Coordinates of C-alpha atoms and ligand atoms in Angstrom, one line a residue:
Chain A
M35 CA 118.2 139.7 46.3
V36 CA 115.0 140.3 45.2
G37 CA 112.6 142.7 47.3
P38 CA 110.1 145.6 47.0
S39 CA 110.6 148.8 46.7
I40 CA 108.2 151.3 46.4
E41 CA 109.6 154.7 44.8
P42 CA 107.3 157.4 44.6
G43 CA 104.6 157.3 42.4
N44 CA 101.3 158.6 41.3
S45 CA 99.2 155.7 40.2
I46 CA 96.7 156.2 43.2
T47 CA 95.0 159.2 43.1
L48 CA 93.2 160.2 46.1
P49 CA 89.6 161.3 46.4
G50 CA 90.0 165.3 47.5
W51 CA 88.4 164.4 50.5
M52 CA 92.4 162.8 51.6
N53 CA 94.2 165.4 51.0
Q54 CA 94.0 165.3 54.6
P55 CA 93.7 164.0 58.0
T56 CA 89.9 164.4 58.9
D57 CA 89.4 167.4 61.7
E58 CA 90.0 166.4 64.7
K59 CA 87.7 168.4 66.4
E60 CA 85.5 167.4 64.6
H61 CA 86.1 164.1 64.9
R62 CA 85.9 164.3 68.8
L63 CA 82.2 165.4 67.9
Q64 CA 80.8 162.8 66.5
A65 CA 83.0 159.9 68.7
N66 CA 82.1 162.0 71.9
S67 CA 77.2 160.6 71.0
D68 CA 78.4 157.2 72.2
R69 CA 82.0 155.8 73.4
G70 CA 82.9 153.3 76.4
K71 CA 79.7 152.4 78.9
G72 CA 76.3 150.3 77.0
S73 CA 78.6 148.2 74.8
G74 CA 75.5 146.7 74.7
F75 CA 73.9 142.8 75.2
L76 CA 75.0 140.9 72.0
N77 CA 78.7 142.1 72.8
R78 CA 78.3 141.7 76.1
N79 CA 77.1 138.0 75.5
L80 CA 80.3 137.4 72.7
R81 CA 82.7 139.2 75.4
E82 CA 81.9 137.0 77.8
L83 CA 82.2 133.5 76.0
R84 CA 85.1 134.6 74.3
Q85 CA 86.5 135.5 77.8
V86 CA 85.3 131.7 79.5
M87 CA 86.1 130.0 75.8
L88 CA 89.0 131.1 75.2
D89 CA 90.8 132.1 77.9
D90 CA 89.9 130.0 80.2
L91 CA 89.8 126.5 78.8
L92 CA 92.1 127.4 75.7
T93 CA 94.9 129.4 77.2
E94 CA 94.1 126.3 80.1
R95 CA 95.2 128.8 82.5
Y96 CA 93.7 126.8 85.4
A97 CA 94.1 123.9 84.2
R98 CA 97.7 123.4 83.6
R99 CA 98.2 124.2 87.5
D100 CA 99.9 122.0 90.2
Y101 CA 96.8 121.6 92.7
W102 CA 95.7 118.0 93.2
L103 CA 92.8 118.3 92.1
Q104 CA 94.3 119.6 88.0
Q105 CA 96.6 116.7 89.1
L106 CA 94.1 114.1 89.9
D107 CA 93.6 111.3 86.8
P108 CA 91.4 112.8 84.0
R109 CA 89.5 109.5 83.9
L110 CA 88.7 109.4 87.9
K111 CA 87.5 113.0 87.3
L112 CA 85.0 112.2 84.8
L113 CA 83.4 109.4 86.5
A114 CA 83.0 111.2 89.6
I115 CA 82.1 114.4 87.8
I116 CA 79.2 112.3 85.9
V117 CA 78.0 110.3 89.4
L118 CA 77.4 114.2 90.8
I119 CA 75.7 115.4 87.3
L120 CA 73.4 112.5 88.1
L121 CA 72.6 113.0 92.0
V122 CA 72.0 116.4 90.7
A123 CA 69.4 115.7 88.5
L124 CA 67.9 113.4 90.8
T125 CA 67.4 114.4 94.2
R126 CA 64.8 117.4 95.5
S127 CA 66.2 117.9 98.7
I128 CA 67.6 121.4 99.2
T129 CA 69.9 119.9 101.9
V130 CA 71.5 117.8 99.5
F131 CA 72.1 120.9 96.6
F132 CA 73.3 123.3 99.9
V133 CA 76.0 120.4 101.0
M134 CA 77.1 120.5 97.6
W135 CA 77.8 123.8 96.1
V136 CA 79.1 124.4 100.0
C137 CA 81.7 120.9 98.8
S138 CA 82.6 122.7 94.8
L139 CA 83.1 125.9 97.1
L140 CA 86.0 124.3 98.8
L141 CA 87.0 122.0 95.8
M142 CA 87.5 125.2 93.7
S143 CA 89.3 127.1 97.1
S144 CA 91.3 123.9 96.9
A145 CA 92.7 123.9 92.9
R146 CA 93.3 128.2 93.4
L147 CA 90.3 129.1 91.7
P148 CA 89.0 132.7 91.2
I149 CA 85.9 131.5 93.2
W150 CA 84.0 134.6 93.2
S151 CA 84.6 135.0 89.4
L152 CA 83.6 131.4 89.1
Q153 CA 80.3 132.0 90.6
K154 CA 79.1 135.0 88.7
R155 CA 79.7 133.1 85.6
I156 CA 78.3 129.7 87.0
W157 CA 74.8 131.5 88.5
G158 CA 74.9 134.8 86.5
I159 CA 73.9 133.4 83.2
F160 CA 71.6 129.9 82.9
P161 CA 70.5 129.6 86.0
L162 CA 69.1 132.5 85.9
I163 CA 67.3 132.3 82.9
T164 CA 66.0 129.2 84.5
L165 CA 64.8 130.8 87.2
I166 CA 63.0 133.5 85.3
A167 CA 61.3 131.0 83.3
A168 CA 60.2 129.1 86.5
I169 CA 58.4 131.9 87.9
P170 CA 54.6 131.3 86.4
A171 CA 55.5 127.6 88.1
M172 CA 55.1 129.3 91.6
F173 CA 51.3 130.6 91.4
S174 CA 48.8 128.8 92.5
L175 CA 47.6 128.6 89.2
F176 CA 49.4 126.2 88.2
N177 CA 51.2 124.9 91.4
P178 CA 48.2 124.6 94.1
G179 CA 50.0 123.7 97.2
A180 CA 50.4 125.6 100.8
P181 CA 50.0 129.2 100.4
L182 CA 53.7 131.0 100.9
L183 CA 51.8 134.7 100.0
E184 CA 49.0 135.8 99.2
L185 CA 49.0 138.0 96.3
Y186 CA 44.6 138.1 96.1
H187 CA 41.6 136.8 97.5
S188 CA 38.0 136.7 96.9
M189 CA 34.5 135.2 98.8
A190 CA 33.1 135.2 95.8
P191 CA 33.8 133.8 92.2
H192 CA 34.3 136.5 89.5
Y193 CA 33.7 135.7 85.6
W194 CA 35.1 137.6 83.2
L195 CA 34.5 136.6 79.2
G196 CA 32.7 134.2 80.9
I197 CA 35.8 132.6 82.1
R198 CA 35.9 131.5 86.4
L199 CA 38.8 133.2 87.5
P200 CA 40.1 131.7 90.7
E201 CA 39.0 132.7 94.1
Q202 CA 42.1 133.5 95.1
I203 CA 46.1 133.7 93.6
Y204 CA 49.1 133.1 96.2
I205 CA 52.7 131.5 96.1
S206 CA 52.8 128.7 96.4
R207 CA 55.6 126.9 99.0
Q208 CA 55.0 123.6 96.4
G209 CA 55.9 125.7 93.4
S210 CA 58.3 128.4 94.8
I211 CA 60.3 124.9 96.1
A212 CA 60.1 123.1 92.3
A213 CA 61.6 127.1 90.6
L214 CA 64.0 126.8 93.5
V215 CA 65.0 122.9 93.1
I216 CA 65.0 123.7 89.0
F217 CA 67.4 127.0 90.1
L218 CA 69.4 124.9 92.1
R219 CA 69.9 121.3 89.2
V220 CA 70.9 124.1 86.2
G221 CA 73.3 125.6 88.7
L222 CA 75.3 122.2 90.7
S223 CA 75.0 120.6 87.1
I224 CA 77.2 123.8 85.3
T225 CA 79.4 123.4 88.3
W226 CA 80.7 120.5 87.8
G227 CA 81.1 120.2 84.7
M228 CA 83.0 123.9 84.7
L229 CA 84.9 122.1 87.9
L230 CA 85.9 119.2 85.3
V231 CA 86.6 121.9 82.6
I232 CA 88.4 124.2 84.3
T233 CA 90.6 121.9 85.8
T234 CA 91.5 119.7 83.0
P235 CA 93.2 120.3 79.6
S236 CA 91.0 119.3 77.0
A237 CA 93.6 116.4 75.1
H238 CA 93.2 114.5 78.5
L239 CA 89.9 115.1 78.7
F240 CA 88.6 113.8 75.5
K241 CA 90.9 111.4 75.7
S242 CA 89.3 110.2 79.2
L243 CA 86.1 110.1 77.2
R244 CA 87.3 106.9 75.3
V245 CA 87.4 104.7 78.5
L246 CA 83.7 105.0 79.4
R247 CA 83.6 103.4 75.8
V248 CA 82.5 106.0 73.4
P249 CA 83.7 105.3 70.5
L250 CA 87.0 106.9 68.6
L251 CA 84.9 108.1 65.9
V252 CA 82.4 109.7 68.4
V253 CA 85.6 111.8 70.7
M254 CA 86.5 112.7 67.4
I255 CA 84.7 113.9 66.3
L256 CA 83.2 116.2 68.9
E257 CA 87.2 117.4 69.6
M258 CA 86.0 119.1 66.0
T259 CA 83.2 120.5 67.1
Y260 CA 85.1 121.8 70.0
R261 CA 87.1 123.3 67.0
Y262 CA 85.1 125.1 65.6
L263 CA 84.1 126.2 67.8
V264 CA 86.9 128.0 69.1
L265 CA 88.1 128.9 65.7
L266 CA 84.5 130.4 65.5
I267 CA 84.6 132.2 68.5
Q268 CA 87.3 133.4 67.6
V269 CA 86.4 134.9 63.9
S270 CA 83.2 136.5 65.5
H271 CA 85.1 138.2 68.3
E272 CA 87.2 139.4 65.8
M273 CA 84.4 140.6 63.2
F274 CA 83.2 142.1 65.8
E275 CA 85.8 144.1 67.1
A276 CA 86.4 145.2 63.5
R277 CA 83.2 146.3 62.9
K278 CA 83.3 148.4 66.2
M279 CA 86.5 150.0 65.0
R280 CA 85.2 151.4 61.8
T281 CA 81.0 152.5 63.8
V282 CA 81.0 155.6 65.4
G283 CA 77.6 156.3 67.8
K284 CA 74.5 154.2 67.7
L285 CA 73.4 152.3 65.6
S286 CA 69.7 152.0 64.7
L287 CA 68.2 148.9 66.0
R288 CA 67.5 147.8 62.4
A289 CA 71.1 148.7 61.1
R290 CA 72.1 146.3 64.4
Q291 CA 69.8 143.0 62.9
W292 CA 71.0 143.3 59.8
Q293 CA 74.9 143.8 61.2
V294 CA 74.0 140.3 63.0
T295 CA 72.6 138.5 60.2
S296 CA 75.0 139.4 57.3
S297 CA 77.9 138.3 60.0
I298 CA 76.3 134.9 60.9
G299 CA 75.3 134.5 57.1
A300 CA 79.5 135.5 57.0
L301 CA 80.2 132.9 59.5
F302 CA 77.9 130.2 58.2
I303 CA 80.3 130.5 54.9
R304 CA 83.2 130.3 56.8
S305 CA 82.6 127.4 59.0
M306 CA 81.5 125.6 55.9
Q307 CA 84.3 126.3 53.4
L308 CA 86.3 125.3 57.3
S309 CA 85.1 122.1 57.2
E310 CA 86.0 121.0 54.2
E311 CA 89.2 121.9 54.3
V312 CA 89.8 119.9 57.8
Y313 CA 88.5 117.0 55.8
Q314 CA 90.8 117.4 53.2
A315 CA 93.8 118.1 55.7
M316 CA 92.6 114.3 57.5
T317 CA 92.2 112.5 53.5
A318 CA 95.7 113.9 53.0
R319 CA 97.2 112.3 56.4
G320 CA 95.7 109.0 54.8
Y321 CA 92.5 109.1 56.9
T322 CA 89.4 107.4 55.3
G323 CA 86.8 107.1 57.5
E324 CA 88.3 104.8 60.3
A325 CA 90.7 106.6 62.6
V326 CA 93.2 105.3 64.9
S327 CA 94.7 106.7 68.4
L328 CA 98.1 106.0 69.7
D329 CA 96.7 104.7 73.2
E330 CA 94.4 102.2 73.3
Chain B
M83 CA 105.0 107.8 30.2
T84 CA 108.5 107.6 31.9
P85 CA 108.8 105.8 35.2
A86 CA 111.2 109.4 36.1
N87 CA 107.8 111.1 35.7
T88 CA 106.0 112.5 39.7
F89 CA 103.1 114.0 38.3
K90 CA 102.2 114.3 34.6
F91 CA 98.8 116.3 34.2
E92 CA 97.3 115.7 30.6
R93 CA 94.7 118.6 29.4
V94 CA 93.7 118.8 32.6
G95 CA 90.5 121.1 33.1
Y96 CA 88.6 122.4 37.0
R97 CA 84.9 123.6 37.1
Y98 CA 82.9 125.1 40.4
G99 CA 79.9 123.9 39.7
R100 CA 78.1 123.3 36.1
D101 CA 80.4 125.5 33.5
E102 CA 82.5 127.6 36.0
W103 CA 85.4 126.9 35.2
I104 CA 88.9 127.7 36.7
F105 CA 91.2 126.5 34.5
R106 CA 91.5 124.5 30.8
D107 CA 94.0 122.4 29.0
I108 CA 97.1 122.1 31.6
D109 CA 99.3 120.0 30.5
F110 CA 102.7 119.9 32.0
V111 CA 105.0 117.5 33.3
V112 CA 107.1 116.9 37.5
D113 CA 110.1 114.7 37.2
A114 CA 110.9 113.2 39.8
G115 CA 113.0 115.4 42.4
E116 CA 112.8 118.4 40.9
S117 CA 112.1 121.3 42.8
I118 CA 109.0 123.7 41.1
V119 CA 108.0 126.4 42.1
L120 CA 104.0 127.6 40.7
L121 CA 104.2 131.0 40.3
G122 CA 101.0 133.0 40.1
A123 CA 99.0 136.4 42.0
N124 CA 96.1 135.7 44.9
G125 CA 92.4 133.9 42.4
S126 CA 95.0 132.3 39.6
G127 CA 94.5 129.0 40.7
K128 CA 96.9 127.7 42.7
S129 CA 95.9 126.1 45.7
T130 CA 93.1 124.6 43.3
L131 CA 95.7 122.4 40.6
L132 CA 97.9 121.7 43.9
K133 CA 94.9 120.1 45.5
I134 CA 94.5 118.2 42.3
M135 CA 97.5 117.5 43.0
C136 CA 97.6 115.6 46.0
G137 CA 94.1 113.7 44.8
L138 CA 92.0 115.9 47.2
T139 CA 89.7 117.3 44.4
F140 CA 90.1 115.6 41.2
A141 CA 90.1 117.1 37.3
S142 CA 87.1 118.1 36.5
A143 CA 88.5 117.7 31.9
G144 CA 92.0 115.5 31.1
R145 CA 93.6 113.5 33.3
L146 CA 96.4 113.4 35.7
L147 CA 99.2 110.7 36.1
A148 CA 101.0 110.3 39.3
F149 CA 103.6 107.7 39.7
G150 CA 102.3 106.0 36.4
Q151 CA 99.4 105.7 37.2
E152 CA 96.0 107.5 36.7
I153 CA 94.6 109.6 40.0
T154 CA 91.1 109.6 39.8
E155 CA 88.1 109.7 42.8
E156 CA 87.6 105.9 42.0
H157 CA 91.4 104.9 41.9
L158 CA 91.2 106.8 45.6
E159 CA 88.0 104.9 46.5
N160 CA 90.3 101.5 47.3
D161 CA 91.3 102.2 51.3
S162 CA 94.9 100.8 50.9
A163 CA 94.8 102.5 47.5
A164 CA 93.9 106.3 48.9
K165 CA 96.3 106.0 52.1
E166 CA 99.7 104.6 49.9
Y167 CA 99.0 107.7 47.8
H168 CA 98.7 110.0 50.6
R169 CA 101.9 108.6 52.4
R170 CA 103.8 109.7 49.4
V171 CA 102.5 113.0 48.7
G172 CA 102.6 115.3 51.5
F173 CA 100.8 118.3 51.3
L174 CA 101.2 121.4 53.2
F175 CA 98.0 123.7 53.4
Q176 CA 97.2 127.1 53.1
N177 CA 95.5 127.7 56.4
S178 CA 97.8 126.5 59.1
D179 CA 94.0 126.1 60.6
A180 CA 92.0 124.0 59.0
Q181 CA 95.2 121.2 59.2
L182 CA 95.5 121.3 63.2
F183 CA 92.1 119.5 64.3
T184 CA 93.6 117.3 67.3
T185 CA 93.9 118.7 70.7
S186 CA 97.6 118.4 71.5
V187 CA 100.4 118.9 69.4
K188 CA 101.6 115.5 70.0
D189 CA 98.5 114.2 68.5
E190 CA 98.6 116.3 65.5
I191 CA 101.8 114.7 64.6
A192 CA 101.3 111.4 65.5
F193 CA 97.4 111.1 63.4
G194 CA 98.9 110.7 60.2
P195 CA 101.4 107.5 60.7
L196 CA 98.8 106.5 63.1
Q197 CA 96.0 106.2 60.2
M198 CA 98.6 104.3 57.7
G199 CA 98.5 101.6 60.2
M200 CA 102.7 102.4 61.6
K201 CA 103.3 100.4 64.8
K202 CA 102.2 102.7 67.5
D203 CA 105.6 102.3 68.9
E204 CA 107.1 103.1 65.9
V205 CA 104.7 106.1 65.6
R206 CA 106.0 107.4 69.0
A207 CA 109.6 106.8 68.2
R208 CA 109.3 109.2 64.9
V209 CA 106.7 111.7 66.6
D210 CA 108.9 112.5 69.5
D211 CA 112.3 112.5 66.3
V212 CA 110.3 114.8 64.5
I213 CA 109.3 117.3 68.0
E214 CA 112.7 117.5 69.0
M215 CA 113.9 118.1 64.9
F216 CA 111.2 120.6 64.5
G217 CA 112.3 122.3 68.2
L218 CA 108.7 121.4 70.2
S219 CA 109.7 119.8 72.5
N220 CA 108.1 122.5 75.1
L221 CA 104.9 122.6 73.1
A222 CA 104.6 118.6 72.5
D223 CA 101.3 118.3 74.7
R224 CA 99.8 121.9 73.7
S225 CA 96.8 122.5 72.0
P226 CA 97.1 122.9 68.3
Y227 CA 95.0 126.4 68.4
R228 CA 97.4 128.2 71.1
L229 CA 100.5 128.1 68.8
S230 CA 101.5 131.2 67.0
G231 CA 101.5 131.3 63.3
G232 CA 104.3 130.9 62.9
E233 CA 104.4 127.9 65.7
K234 CA 101.7 126.3 64.1
K235 CA 103.2 126.0 60.3
K236 CA 106.0 124.5 62.2
V237 CA 103.4 121.7 63.2
A238 CA 101.6 121.3 59.8
L239 CA 104.8 120.6 58.6
A240 CA 105.9 118.5 61.2
S241 CA 102.2 116.3 60.9
V242 CA 103.4 116.2 56.7
L243 CA 107.1 115.5 57.3
V244 CA 106.7 112.4 59.7
L245 CA 105.2 110.7 57.2
N246 CA 108.2 110.6 55.0
P247 CA 106.7 111.5 51.7
E248 CA 108.5 111.5 48.3
V249 CA 107.1 114.6 46.8
I250 CA 106.1 117.4 49.4
I251 CA 103.4 119.9 47.9
L252 CA 103.6 123.0 49.6
D253 CA 100.3 126.0 49.3
E254 CA 102.4 129.7 50.1
P255 CA 104.8 127.8 52.6
T256 CA 105.6 131.5 53.7
N257 CA 103.0 133.9 54.2
G258 CA 102.9 135.6 57.2
L259 CA 105.8 134.0 58.5
D260 CA 108.5 136.4 60.7
P261 CA 112.2 136.7 58.1
K262 CA 113.8 134.7 60.2
T263 CA 111.3 132.2 59.6
Q264 CA 110.9 132.3 56.2
R265 CA 114.8 131.7 56.0
W266 CA 114.6 128.3 58.1
L267 CA 111.9 127.3 56.4
T268 CA 113.9 127.9 53.4
E269 CA 116.8 125.8 54.6
L270 CA 114.7 123.6 55.0
I271 CA 112.6 122.8 52.0
L272 CA 116.2 122.8 50.1
K273 CA 117.9 120.2 52.6
L274 CA 114.7 118.4 51.7
N275 CA 114.9 118.6 48.2
D276 CA 118.3 118.1 48.2
Q277 CA 117.5 114.8 50.4
G278 CA 116.2 113.6 46.0
R279 CA 112.8 114.9 47.1
T280 CA 111.0 116.4 44.9
I281 CA 108.7 119.8 45.8
V282 CA 106.5 121.9 44.4
V283 CA 106.0 125.0 46.1
A284 CA 103.3 127.5 45.1
T285 CA 103.4 131.2 46.1
H286 CA 103.9 134.7 44.9
N287 CA 107.2 135.2 47.2
L288 CA 109.4 135.9 44.5
D289 CA 112.3 135.9 47.2
L290 CA 111.4 131.7 48.2
A291 CA 110.5 131.4 44.6
H292 CA 114.6 132.4 43.7
A293 CA 116.5 130.7 46.6
I294 CA 114.1 126.9 46.6
A295 CA 113.9 126.2 43.1
D296 CA 115.6 125.5 39.5
R297 CA 112.5 125.5 38.1
A298 CA 108.7 127.5 37.8
L299 CA 105.2 127.6 36.8
I300 CA 103.3 130.8 35.7
L301 CA 99.6 130.9 36.9
S302 CA 98.3 134.1 34.1
E303 CA 94.7 135.6 36.3
D304 CA 92.6 134.4 33.7
H305 CA 94.5 130.7 34.7
R306 CA 96.5 129.7 32.1
V307 CA 100.3 128.6 31.6
V308 CA 102.0 131.1 30.4
F309 CA 105.4 130.6 31.1
D310 CA 107.4 127.1 31.8
G311 CA 111.3 127.0 32.6
P312 CA 114.6 128.1 34.7
T313 CA 113.1 130.2 37.1
R314 CA 115.4 132.5 36.5
D315 CA 114.1 133.3 33.5
A316 CA 110.9 133.6 35.2
L317 CA 112.2 136.1 37.9
S318 CA 114.0 138.2 35.0
N319 CA 110.4 138.9 32.4
R320 CA 109.9 141.7 34.0
E321 CA 106.9 142.3 31.9
Q322 CA 105.7 139.2 32.4
L323 CA 105.6 139.4 35.5
I324 CA 103.6 142.5 35.1
D325 CA 101.2 141.0 33.0
V326 CA 100.0 138.3 35.3
N327 CA 99.8 140.6 38.3
L328 CA 102.1 139.2 40.1
I329 CA 104.3 143.0 40.4
D330 CA 103.8 146.4 39.0
E331 CA 106.7 148.5 37.0
Y332 CA 107.9 150.2 40.6
F333 CA 109.8 146.1 42.0
H334 CA 112.9 145.6 41.0
I335 CA 114.7 142.5 40.3
H336 CA 118.3 142.6 41.5
E337 CA 120.4 140.1 40.3
G338 CA 120.5 136.9 42.5
K339 CA 123.2 134.9 42.2
H340 CA 124.4 135.6 45.5
H341 CA 121.4 134.8 47.7
I342 CA 121.3 131.4 46.2
H343 CA 124.6 130.7 47.2
Q344 CA 123.5 132.8 50.5
Y345 CA 121.0 129.5 51.1
R346 CA 122.7 126.8 49.0
H347 CA 125.5 127.1 51.0
N348 CA 125.0 127.0 54.6
Ligands
ADP814 N1 84.3 126.8 46.4 C1 84.4 127.4 45.1 N2 83.2 128.3 44.3 C2 84.2 128.7 43.2 N3 85.3 129.9 42.6 C3 85.6 129.1 43.8 C4 85.7 128.2 45.1 N4 86.5 128.0 44.9 C5 87.6 129.1 45.0 N5 87.3 129.9 43.4 C6 87.2 130.4 42.5 O1 88.7 129.5 41.6 C7 89.6 130.0 41.7 C8 91.1 129.7 42.4 O2 91.4 130.0 43.5 P1 92.2 129.6 44.3 O3 93.5 128.1 43.5 O4 91.7 129.3 46.1 O5 93.0 130.5 43.5 P2 94.7 131.2 44.7 O6 95.2 130.1 45.6 O7 95.8 130.8 43.3 O8 94.6 132.3 45.1 C9 89.0 132.2 42.1 O9 88.9 132.5 40.9 C10 88.6 131.5 43.6 O10 87.6 133.0 43.2
MG815 MG1 96.1 129.8 47.7

């Protein structure tokens, strides 16, 4: 049998400070400065993204249960969701939005999805960002109309640097509704998309695209994009964990910026190499530019 | 060239970019039905050499003949020639993640036969057979990227074998596998070879080399073929193995006759 067997050899000389493990106390002092809380915006978001991508989508944790929503034909689901998202994009009625939201909650509960954590994820990031971006639209400066809340009023016009300042600034009813509509649109679109994706195994989802006469090549590109995304998130997560393990205490802003840019560089190179290999793997199995699928 | 030759390398060289030569003047012949192991330390050029054999990348100098036909980029630009060549020569990638790109294990295995233009019913039957043979039934509908390392390797190999290639080329197949799966793989490779398939394996796993191949090629760190002969001789030449940085002086190689038996008569 051939096998490695390492005998006590002296070929590796350790530097002097490595001859003894670091003093426990000294170690703790350094590590105390920052641990546990405040892991930073980037870390938190990566963790969140990974949680959604890996835990919920990849493990297909919710997609593989036997409730009616999960059992529904994915093609039907896809069509229904497209209609619903179109409706979200076209309507301006707050009542319709509200009814849709209640319906989505009912659907989630009937599919035994974790409603509260989904709501946090759906409304917590993107719609909120949209809402903040839409705040200027609420003011009379951009969207005049019926005043809802007056902030400033003066009888005579004032000038500043030759600019005529408005006599009145208020939050307008029309502006507020516009901002609210944008917020609800984003949130509800995500809701419907999420509901589809989380209750349907990705393989079925991609297949159902074929019903809409999406060309096979496009479906394959989507599949592979999804695949890369997953791999990149996995890799980036591992990279950040590896870095975090080696980082004690707080880093300066500069150091963190450098970490992020260099990681993105490394990720880019890895994804280039990977896409080259994936293409070779397809070629090795006879792909010559025109893909064939089993179900047609 | 006799018809029995499967591959013939004639002064093959390969470079990245303009003049970064990875290797030059590689000469060797692989006969049909042979089982060859390519030994070399990390970075010695094993993967590159195998990819040239598979027609995935092409020699920058010299030429490669396969089944009596020169394999060039132009030759494989013809779709039917490419399909035919890739059906005959199967390749297991070092990195399973790169090899698995569809969303279910079943689709993954079906991909090759479908590209080859096989009838759908036949594809389904073959896929089912292979899934059964590899014991993958309970994973058939899963996404390949949700599998463990060993399972990924199995699926990747299944997707190669479903095409029933004459030549099977494996790039570091046992890396990251547990001992049981390694043993299973070793036995499978032996069986495939017994059935008359040509096997080429790149590895730095000397156990594997010992168990599966009668003939070994050793690539040195400066990318030259420094040995071509019986695996037994390759493994017993400690100086040489140390020289190409595969082992160090504390590594022990035990007599392996019993070991071969253990595999051969299972
Ligand atoms: N894309 C690339 N560009 C430049 N050099 C490369 C590239 N890929 C691999 N190499 C070099 O080619 C050599 C052989 O690599 P490889 O065939 O992967 O070796 P092995 O499989 O034996 O580990 C290595 O020295 C490596 O640094
Ligand atoms: Mg390699």
